mmCIF file of C-alpha atoms in Angstrom:
data_model
loop_
_atom_site.group_PDB
_atom_site.id
_atom_site.type_symbol
_atom_site.label_atom_id
_atom_site.label_comp_id
_atom_site.label_asym_id
_atom_site.label_seq_id
_atom_site.Cartn_x
_atom_site.Cartn_y
_atom_site.Cartn_z
ATOM 1 C CA MET A 1 -17.897 24.267 3.154
ATOM 2 C CA VAL A 2 -19.274 26.418 5.639
ATOM 3 C CA ASP A 3 -16.235 28.520 7.249
ATOM 4 C CA PRO A 4 -13.545 30.763 4.924
ATOM 5 C CA PHE A 5 -11.328 28.891 7.615
ATOM 6 C CA LEU A 6 -10.434 25.719 8.737
ATOM 7 C CA GLU A 7 -7.863 24.085 11.092
ATOM 8 C CA PHE A 8 -8.381 20.559 12.277
ATOM 9 C CA ASP A 9 -5.579 18.997 14.888
ATOM 10 C CA LEU A 10 -5.623 15.572 13.237
ATOM 11 C CA ASN A 11 -4.270 13.639 16.780
ATOM 12 C CA PRO A 12 -7.644 13.488 17.954
ATOM 13 C CA TYR A 13 -9.368 12.046 14.876
ATOM 14 C CA ILE A 14 -6.496 9.704 14.205
ATOM 15 C CA GLU A 15 -7.094 8.449 18.136
ATOM 16 C CA GLN A 16 -11.502 7.446 17.743
ATOM 17 C CA LEU A 17 -10.513 6.425 14.154
ATOM 18 C CA MET A 18 -8.252 3.771 14.644
ATOM 19 C CA GLU A 19 -10.809 2.694 18.029
ATOM 20 C CA GLU A 20 -13.957 2.557 15.257
ATOM 21 C CA ALA A 21 -11.263 -0.145 13.067
ATOM 22 C CA GLY A 22 -10.596 -2.071 15.551
ATOM 23 C CA THR A 23 -7.938 -4.274 16.602
ATOM 24 C CA GLN A 24 -9.193 -6.858 13.151
ATOM 25 C CA ARG A 25 -7.338 -5.523 9.587
ATOM 26 C CA GLY A 26 -10.782 -2.374 8.606
ATOM 27 C CA PHE A 27 -10.271 1.436 7.314
ATOM 28 C CA ARG A 28 -12.230 4.447 8.255
ATOM 29 C CA SER A 29 -12.098 7.632 6.999
ATOM 30 C CA LYS A 30 -13.309 11.137 8.271
ATOM 31 C CA THR A 31 -14.198 13.907 5.564
ATOM 32 C CA LEU A 32 -12.983 16.877 6.749
ATOM 33 C CA VAL A 33 -13.202 19.095 3.987
ATOM 34 C CA LYS A 34 -16.036 18.976 1.385
ATOM 35 C CA SER A 35 -16.995 21.628 -1.452
ATOM 36 C CA PRO A 36 -18.014 21.896 -5.127
ATOM 37 C CA GLU A 37 -14.082 22.157 -5.208
ATOM 38 C CA LEU A 38 -12.261 20.367 -3.061
ATOM 39 C CA SER A 39 -12.821 17.771 -0.649
ATOM 40 C CA ILE A 40 -9.566 16.708 2.395
ATOM 41 C CA VAL A 41 -10.919 12.952 3.837
ATOM 42 C CA LEU A 42 -8.660 11.434 6.717
ATOM 43 C CA ILE A 43 -8.788 7.938 6.899
ATOM 44 C CA VAL A 44 -6.807 5.089 9.021
ATOM 45 C CA ILE A 45 -6.284 2.089 7.672
ATOM 46 C CA ARG A 46 -4.750 -0.946 9.742
ATOM 47 C CA ALA A 47 -1.840 -2.846 8.622
ATOM 48 C CA ASP A 48 -3.056 -5.549 6.175
ATOM 49 C CA SER A 49 -6.338 -4.342 5.466
ATOM 50 C CA HIS A 50 -7.323 -3.635 1.931
ATOM 51 C CA ILE A 51 -9.007 -1.265 0.476
ATOM 52 C CA LYS A 52 -10.225 -2.163 -3.077
ATOM 53 C CA GLU A 53 -9.309 -1.065 -6.800
ATOM 54 C CA HIS A 54 -11.071 2.038 -7.217
ATOM 55 C CA SER A 55 -10.501 5.818 -9.450
ATOM 56 C CA ALA A 56 -11.349 9.340 -9.203
ATOM 57 C CA PRO A 57 -12.955 11.807 -11.169
ATOM 58 C CA GLY A 58 -10.296 14.372 -10.367
ATOM 59 C CA ARG A 59 -7.272 14.137 -9.200
ATOM 60 C CA ILE A 60 -5.659 13.241 -5.683
ATOM 61 C CA SER A 61 -2.874 13.282 -3.959
ATOM 62 C CA VAL A 62 -2.326 10.796 -0.718
ATOM 63 C CA LEU A 63 0.031 12.376 2.204
ATOM 64 C CA THR A 64 1.504 9.440 5.084
ATOM 65 C CA ILE A 65 1.126 10.958 8.158
ATOM 66 C CA SER A 66 1.345 8.126 10.105
ATOM 67 C CA GLY A 67 2.498 4.302 9.241
ATOM 68 C CA HIS A 68 3.198 2.545 5.669
ATOM 69 C CA ILE A 69 1.148 2.488 3.112
ATOM 70 C CA ARG A 70 1.695 0.636 -0.272
ATOM 71 C CA MET A 71 -0.735 2.044 -3.875
ATOM 72 C CA GLN A 72 -0.625 -0.477 -6.195
ATOM 73 C CA VAL A 73 -1.096 1.859 -9.675
ATOM 74 C CA GLY A 74 -1.436 0.075 -12.640
ATOM 75 C CA ASP A 75 1.244 -2.085 -12.488
ATOM 76 C CA LYS A 76 3.265 -0.117 -10.315
ATOM 77 C CA SER A 77 3.601 -0.850 -6.520
ATOM 78 C CA VAL A 78 4.552 2.330 -4.496
ATOM 79 C CA ASP A 79 5.321 2.485 -0.903
ATOM 80 C CA LEU A 80 4.389 5.331 1.003
ATOM 81 C CA PRO A 81 5.870 5.535 4.453
ATOM 82 C CA SER A 82 5.582 7.970 6.664
ATOM 83 C CA ASN A 83 5.933 12.121 5.378
ATOM 84 C CA HIS A 84 5.298 10.821 1.531
ATOM 85 C CA VAL A 85 3.196 12.372 -1.060
ATOM 86 C CA LEU A 86 1.909 10.109 -4.729
ATOM 87 C CA ALA A 87 -0.404 12.552 -7.091
ATOM 88 C CA LEU A 88 -2.495 10.534 -9.647
ATOM 89 C CA GLU A 89 -3.789 12.276 -12.369
ATOM 90 C CA PRO A 90 -7.743 11.396 -13.262
ATOM 91 C CA GLY A 91 -9.541 8.262 -13.670
ATOM 92 C CA ILE A 92 -6.462 6.332 -12.365
ATOM 93 C CA VAL A 93 -6.961 3.459 -10.932
ATOM 94 C CA HIS A 94 -5.045 2.348 -7.477
ATOM 95 C CA ASP A 95 -6.227 0.540 -4.077
ATOM 96 C CA VAL A 96 -4.150 1.018 -1.132
ATOM 97 C CA ARG A 97 -2.766 -1.516 1.423
ATOM 98 C CA GLY A 98 -1.804 -0.835 5.470
ATOM 99 C CA VAL A 99 1.968 -2.323 6.092
ATOM 100 C CA GLN A 100 1.676 -0.767 9.402
ATOM 101 C CA ASP A 101 -1.067 1.185 10.858
ATOM 102 C CA SER A 102 -1.416 4.226 9.029
ATOM 103 C CA ALA A 103 -3.315 7.271 9.267
ATOM 104 C CA PHE A 104 -3.113 9.643 5.549
ATOM 105 C CA LEU A 105 -4.713 12.545 4.016
ATOM 106 C CA LEU A 106 -6.541 12.117 0.819
ATOM 107 C CA THR A 107 -6.963 15.129 -1.542
ATOM 108 C CA LEU A 108 -9.526 14.800 -4.259
ATOM 109 C CA ALA A 109 -9.922 17.668 -6.229
ATOM 110 C CA ALA A 110 -13.013 18.354 -8.666
ATOM 111 C CA PRO A 111 -12.862 17.389 -11.900
ATOM 112 C CA LYS A 112 -12.019 20.426 -14.694
ATOM 113 C CA ALA A 113 -15.158 21.340 -16.478
ATOM 114 C CA HIS A 114 -15.713 20.349 -20.211
#
């Protein structure tokens, strides 16, 4: 992050990423902010698409901007329709499925130094 002040209109990014994801199942992402302490990533996922199981070394939050996604977190299925948010502690394994064509913001905090 070079500029101390960043502002984004997400709509053009969402439109572009949806177009790139095509009409077939898929997902695309764009990193909006990247610093040692914080990353913010805009992700679009098509209905019936899947982002395979993974985890992050730091805390994350997922905010659904539009559509509806479902995350599998361990043995719990979490529905995240538009304007819902989920926060996870570091190292929690999860996946993401598009229930509808969707856009969401992923915020990743740097892991705590030991």
